[in-house]
PDB file of C-alpha atoms in Angstrom:
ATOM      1  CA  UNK A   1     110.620 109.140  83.183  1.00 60.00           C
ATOM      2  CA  UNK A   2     108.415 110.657  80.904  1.00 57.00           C
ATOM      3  CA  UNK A   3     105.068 108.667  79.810  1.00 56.00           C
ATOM      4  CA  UNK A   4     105.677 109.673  76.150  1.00 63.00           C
ATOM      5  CA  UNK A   5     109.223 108.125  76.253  1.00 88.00           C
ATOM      6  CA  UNK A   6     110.162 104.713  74.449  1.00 91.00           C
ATOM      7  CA  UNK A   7     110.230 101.939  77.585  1.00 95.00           C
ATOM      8  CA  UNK A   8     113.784 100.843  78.415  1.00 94.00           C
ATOM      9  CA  UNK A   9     112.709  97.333  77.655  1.00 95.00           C
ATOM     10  CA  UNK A  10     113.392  97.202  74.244  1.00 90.00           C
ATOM     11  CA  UNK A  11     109.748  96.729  73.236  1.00 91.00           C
ATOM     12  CA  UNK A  12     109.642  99.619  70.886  1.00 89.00           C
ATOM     13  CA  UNK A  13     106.558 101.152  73.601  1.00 94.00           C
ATOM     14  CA  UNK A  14     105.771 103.934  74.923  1.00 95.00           C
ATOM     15  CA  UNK A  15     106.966 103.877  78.822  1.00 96.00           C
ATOM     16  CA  UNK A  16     103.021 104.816  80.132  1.00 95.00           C
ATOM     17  CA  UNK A  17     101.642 101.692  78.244  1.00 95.00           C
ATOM     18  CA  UNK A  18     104.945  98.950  78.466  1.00 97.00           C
ATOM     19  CA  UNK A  19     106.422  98.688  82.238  1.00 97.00           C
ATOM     20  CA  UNK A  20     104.939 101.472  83.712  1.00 97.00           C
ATOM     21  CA  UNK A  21     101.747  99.526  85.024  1.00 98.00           C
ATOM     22  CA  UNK A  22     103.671  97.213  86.891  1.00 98.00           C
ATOM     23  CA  UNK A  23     106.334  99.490  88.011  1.00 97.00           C
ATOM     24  CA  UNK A  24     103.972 102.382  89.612  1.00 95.00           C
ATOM     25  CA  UNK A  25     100.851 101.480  89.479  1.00 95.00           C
ATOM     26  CA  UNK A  26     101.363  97.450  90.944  1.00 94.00           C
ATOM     27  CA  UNK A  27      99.479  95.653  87.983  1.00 97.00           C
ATOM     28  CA  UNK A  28     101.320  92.266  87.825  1.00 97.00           C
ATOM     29  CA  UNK A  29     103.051  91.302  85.063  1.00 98.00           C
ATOM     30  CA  UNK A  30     101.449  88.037  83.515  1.00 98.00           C
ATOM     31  CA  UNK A  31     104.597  86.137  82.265  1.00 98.00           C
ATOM     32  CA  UNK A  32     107.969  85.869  83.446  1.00 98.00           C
ATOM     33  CA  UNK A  33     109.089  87.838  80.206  1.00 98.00           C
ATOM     34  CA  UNK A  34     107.174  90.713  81.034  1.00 98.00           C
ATOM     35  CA  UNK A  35     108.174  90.188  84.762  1.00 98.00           C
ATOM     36  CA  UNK A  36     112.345  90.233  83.681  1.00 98.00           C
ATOM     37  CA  UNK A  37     111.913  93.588  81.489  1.00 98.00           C
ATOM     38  CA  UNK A  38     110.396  95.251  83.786  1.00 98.00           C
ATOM     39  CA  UNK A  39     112.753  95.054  86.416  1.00 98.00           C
ATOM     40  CA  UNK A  40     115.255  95.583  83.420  1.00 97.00           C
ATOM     41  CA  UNK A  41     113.477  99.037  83.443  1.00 96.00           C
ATOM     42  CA  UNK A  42     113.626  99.488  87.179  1.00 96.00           C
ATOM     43  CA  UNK A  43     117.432  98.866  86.734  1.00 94.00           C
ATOM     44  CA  UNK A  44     117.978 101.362  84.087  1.00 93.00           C
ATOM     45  CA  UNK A  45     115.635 103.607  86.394  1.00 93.00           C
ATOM     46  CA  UNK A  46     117.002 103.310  89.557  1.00 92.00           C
ATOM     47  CA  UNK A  47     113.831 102.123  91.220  1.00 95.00           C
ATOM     48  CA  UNK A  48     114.726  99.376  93.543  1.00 94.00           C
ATOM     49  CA  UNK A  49     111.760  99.579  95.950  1.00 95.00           C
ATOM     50  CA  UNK A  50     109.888  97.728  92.360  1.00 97.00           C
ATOM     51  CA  UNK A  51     112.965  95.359  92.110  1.00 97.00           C
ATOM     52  CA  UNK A  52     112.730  94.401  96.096  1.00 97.00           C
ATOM     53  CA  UNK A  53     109.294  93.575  95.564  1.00 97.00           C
ATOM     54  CA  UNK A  54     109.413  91.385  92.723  1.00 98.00           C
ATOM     55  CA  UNK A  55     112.256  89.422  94.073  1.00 98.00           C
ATOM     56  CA  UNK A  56     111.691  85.667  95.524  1.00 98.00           C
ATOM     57  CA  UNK A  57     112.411  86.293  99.372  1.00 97.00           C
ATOM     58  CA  UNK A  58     114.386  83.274  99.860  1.00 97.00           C
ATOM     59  CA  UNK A  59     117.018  84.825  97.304  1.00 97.00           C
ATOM     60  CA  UNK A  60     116.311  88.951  97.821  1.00 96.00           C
ATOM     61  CA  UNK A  61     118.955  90.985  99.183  1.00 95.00           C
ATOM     62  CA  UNK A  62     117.787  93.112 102.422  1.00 92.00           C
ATOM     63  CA  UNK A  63     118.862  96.184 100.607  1.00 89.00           C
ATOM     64  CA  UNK A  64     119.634  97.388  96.787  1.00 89.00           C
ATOM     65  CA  UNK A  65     122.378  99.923  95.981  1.00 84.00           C
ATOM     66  CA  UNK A  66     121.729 100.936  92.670  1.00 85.00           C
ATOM     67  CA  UNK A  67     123.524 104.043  92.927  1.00 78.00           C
ATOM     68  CA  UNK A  68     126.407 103.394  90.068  1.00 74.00           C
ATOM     69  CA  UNK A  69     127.841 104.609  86.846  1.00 69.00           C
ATOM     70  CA  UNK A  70     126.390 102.053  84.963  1.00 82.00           C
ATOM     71  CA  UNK A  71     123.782 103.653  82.387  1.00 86.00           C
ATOM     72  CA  UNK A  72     121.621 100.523  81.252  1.00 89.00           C
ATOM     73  CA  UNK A  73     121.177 100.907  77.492  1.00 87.00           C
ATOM     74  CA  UNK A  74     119.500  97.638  75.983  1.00 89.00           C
ATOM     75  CA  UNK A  75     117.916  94.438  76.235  1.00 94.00           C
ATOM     76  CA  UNK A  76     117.800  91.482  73.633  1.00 94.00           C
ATOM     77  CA  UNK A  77     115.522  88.510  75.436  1.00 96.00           C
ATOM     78  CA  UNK A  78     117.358  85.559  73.821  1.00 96.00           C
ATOM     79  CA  UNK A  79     114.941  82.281  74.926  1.00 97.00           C
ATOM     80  CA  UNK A  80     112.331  81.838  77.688  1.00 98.00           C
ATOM     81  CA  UNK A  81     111.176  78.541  78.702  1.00 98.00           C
ATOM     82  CA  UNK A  82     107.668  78.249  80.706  1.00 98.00           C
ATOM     83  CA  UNK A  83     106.826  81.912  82.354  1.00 98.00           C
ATOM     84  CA  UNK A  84     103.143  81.882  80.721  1.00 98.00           C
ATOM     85  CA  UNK A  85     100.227  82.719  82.541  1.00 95.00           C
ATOM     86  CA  UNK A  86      99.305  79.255  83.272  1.00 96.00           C
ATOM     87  CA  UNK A  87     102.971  78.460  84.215  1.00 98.00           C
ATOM     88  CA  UNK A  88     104.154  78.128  87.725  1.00 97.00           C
ATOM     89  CA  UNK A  89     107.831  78.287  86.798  1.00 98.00           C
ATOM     90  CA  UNK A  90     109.792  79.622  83.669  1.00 98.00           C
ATOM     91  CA  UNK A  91     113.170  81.135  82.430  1.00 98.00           C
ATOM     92  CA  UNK A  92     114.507  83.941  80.912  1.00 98.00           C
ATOM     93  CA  UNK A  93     117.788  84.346  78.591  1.00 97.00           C
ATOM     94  CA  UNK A  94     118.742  87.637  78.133  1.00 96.00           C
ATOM     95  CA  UNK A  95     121.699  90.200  77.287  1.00 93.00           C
ATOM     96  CA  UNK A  96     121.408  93.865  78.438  1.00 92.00           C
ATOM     97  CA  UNK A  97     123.865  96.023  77.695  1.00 88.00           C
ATOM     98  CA  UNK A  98     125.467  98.979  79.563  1.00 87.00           C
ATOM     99  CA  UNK A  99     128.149 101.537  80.006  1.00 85.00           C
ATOM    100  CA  UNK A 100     130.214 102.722  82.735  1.00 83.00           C
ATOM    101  CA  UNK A 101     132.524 104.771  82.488  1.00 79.00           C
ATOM    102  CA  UNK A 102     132.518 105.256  79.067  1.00 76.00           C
ATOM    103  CA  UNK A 103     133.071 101.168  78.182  1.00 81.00           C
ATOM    104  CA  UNK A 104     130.456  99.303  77.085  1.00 83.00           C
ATOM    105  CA  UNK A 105     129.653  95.945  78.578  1.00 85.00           C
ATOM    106  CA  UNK A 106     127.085  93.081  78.391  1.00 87.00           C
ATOM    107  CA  UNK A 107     125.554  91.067  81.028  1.00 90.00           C
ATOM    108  CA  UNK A 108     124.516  87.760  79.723  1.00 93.00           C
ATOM    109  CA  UNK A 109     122.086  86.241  82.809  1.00 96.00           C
ATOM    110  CA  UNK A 110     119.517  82.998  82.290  1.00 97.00           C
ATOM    111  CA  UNK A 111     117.117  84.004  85.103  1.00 98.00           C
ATOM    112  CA  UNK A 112     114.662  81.998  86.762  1.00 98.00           C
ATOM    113  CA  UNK A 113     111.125  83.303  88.181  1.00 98.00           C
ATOM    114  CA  UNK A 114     108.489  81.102  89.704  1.00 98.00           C
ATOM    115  CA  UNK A 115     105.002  82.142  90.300  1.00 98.00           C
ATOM    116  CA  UNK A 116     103.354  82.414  94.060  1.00 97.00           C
ATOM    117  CA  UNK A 117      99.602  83.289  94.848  1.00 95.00           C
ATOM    118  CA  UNK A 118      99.451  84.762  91.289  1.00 96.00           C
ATOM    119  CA  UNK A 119     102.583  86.706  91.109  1.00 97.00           C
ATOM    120  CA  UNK A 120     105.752  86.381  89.083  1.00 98.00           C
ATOM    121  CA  UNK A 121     109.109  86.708  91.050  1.00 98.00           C
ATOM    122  CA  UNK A 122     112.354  86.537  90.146  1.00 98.00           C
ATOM    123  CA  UNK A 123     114.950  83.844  91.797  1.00 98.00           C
ATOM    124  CA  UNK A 124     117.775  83.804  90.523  1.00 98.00           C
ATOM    125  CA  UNK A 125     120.345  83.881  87.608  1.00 96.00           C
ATOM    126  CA  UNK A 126     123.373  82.347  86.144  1.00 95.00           C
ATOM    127  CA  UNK A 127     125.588  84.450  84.244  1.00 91.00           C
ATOM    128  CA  UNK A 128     127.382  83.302  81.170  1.00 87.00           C
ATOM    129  CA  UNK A 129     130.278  84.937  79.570  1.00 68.00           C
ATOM    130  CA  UNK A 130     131.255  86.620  82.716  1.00 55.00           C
ATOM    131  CA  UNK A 131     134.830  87.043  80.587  1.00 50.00           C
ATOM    132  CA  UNK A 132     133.553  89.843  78.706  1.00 53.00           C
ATOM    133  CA  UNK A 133     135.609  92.927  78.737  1.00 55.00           C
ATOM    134  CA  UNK A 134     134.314  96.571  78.744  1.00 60.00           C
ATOM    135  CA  UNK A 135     134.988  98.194  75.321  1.00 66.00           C
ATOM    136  CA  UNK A 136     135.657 102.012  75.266  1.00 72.00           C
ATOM    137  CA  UNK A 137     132.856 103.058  72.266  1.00 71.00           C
ATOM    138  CA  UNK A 138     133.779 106.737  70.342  1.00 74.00           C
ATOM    139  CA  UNK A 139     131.423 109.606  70.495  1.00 70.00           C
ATOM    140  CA  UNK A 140     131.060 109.682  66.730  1.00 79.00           C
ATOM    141  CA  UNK A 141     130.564 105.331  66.543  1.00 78.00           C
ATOM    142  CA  UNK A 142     126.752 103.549  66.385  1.00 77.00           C
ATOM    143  CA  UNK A 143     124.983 103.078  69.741  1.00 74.00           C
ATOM    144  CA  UNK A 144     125.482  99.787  71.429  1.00 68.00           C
ATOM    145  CA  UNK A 145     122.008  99.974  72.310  1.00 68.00           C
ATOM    146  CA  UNK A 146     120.965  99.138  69.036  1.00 65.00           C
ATOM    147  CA  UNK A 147     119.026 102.396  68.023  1.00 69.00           C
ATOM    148  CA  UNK A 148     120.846 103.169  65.194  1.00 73.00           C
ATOM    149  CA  UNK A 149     121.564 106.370  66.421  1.00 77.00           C
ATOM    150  CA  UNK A 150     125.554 107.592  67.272  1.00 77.00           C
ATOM    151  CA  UNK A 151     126.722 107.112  70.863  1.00 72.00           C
ATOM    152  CA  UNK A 152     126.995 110.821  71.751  1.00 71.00           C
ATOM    153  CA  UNK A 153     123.371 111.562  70.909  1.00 75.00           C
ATOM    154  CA  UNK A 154     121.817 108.364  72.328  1.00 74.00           C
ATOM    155  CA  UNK A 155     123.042 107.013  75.511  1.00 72.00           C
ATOM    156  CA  UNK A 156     126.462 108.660  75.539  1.00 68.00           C
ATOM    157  CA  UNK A 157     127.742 110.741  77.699  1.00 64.00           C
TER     158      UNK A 157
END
């Protein structure tokens, strides 16, 4: 991804100056905020080696397969609870929305991290509203993403 590029986080950054520290170049993220949107940003970047390492390893998978249709196309961080840099523990509520296939969906997850010799890692999750149905968005129709942009010329096909 380009450094000059707005971060997939949703923090209206630049890429170089939001997750990219933490993704590529190891700094640790010092909440559990900044820990959950940057591995919202490895998701929508496909880099799992970052994901594999910020995952708990009493709850990591042995392998990630991120190779899907999904396009990840926003993130609205609804409530955190702890996660501060003095915190041991905290939570994360969050939607991010994507589309595959040409249906947008939303994955509503509250995620918990805990902190170990100085570093944030994510748990776990619960979803909620797992009953959510994919909804087929028109070329011409406003970005689910938020941007204000039309779907065609933002994260359309």
């Amino acid at each position: 991804m380009p450094k000059t590029t707005t971060c997939p986080c949703g923090n209206n950054q630049m890429y170089a100056s939001c997750c990219n520290p933490y993704i590529e170049r190891g700094k640790l993220p010092p909440t559990a905020e900044a820990l959950m949107r940057s591995r919202y940003s490895a998701f929508a970047l496909s880099n799992g080696a970052y994901l594999l390492r910020t995952w708990h390893p009493s709850t990591a998978p042995n392998e990630l397969n991120l190779e899907t249709s999904a396009v990840w196309c926003g993130l609205e961080v609804l409530a955190t609870e702890g996660g501060k840099a003095n915190d041991d523990k905290g939570m994360v509520e969050f939607k991010a929305q994507y589309i595959n296939q040409g249906k947008v969906g939303t994955l509503h997850e509250v995620s918990r991290f805990i902190k170990q010799e100085g570093r944030w890692l994510y748990v776990d999750g619960d979803l909620r509203d797992t009953s959510c149905e994919l909804q087929k968005v028109g070329r011409n129709e406003p970005c689910p993403c938020g941007s204000g942009k039309k779907f065609k010329k933002c994260c359309g096909p």
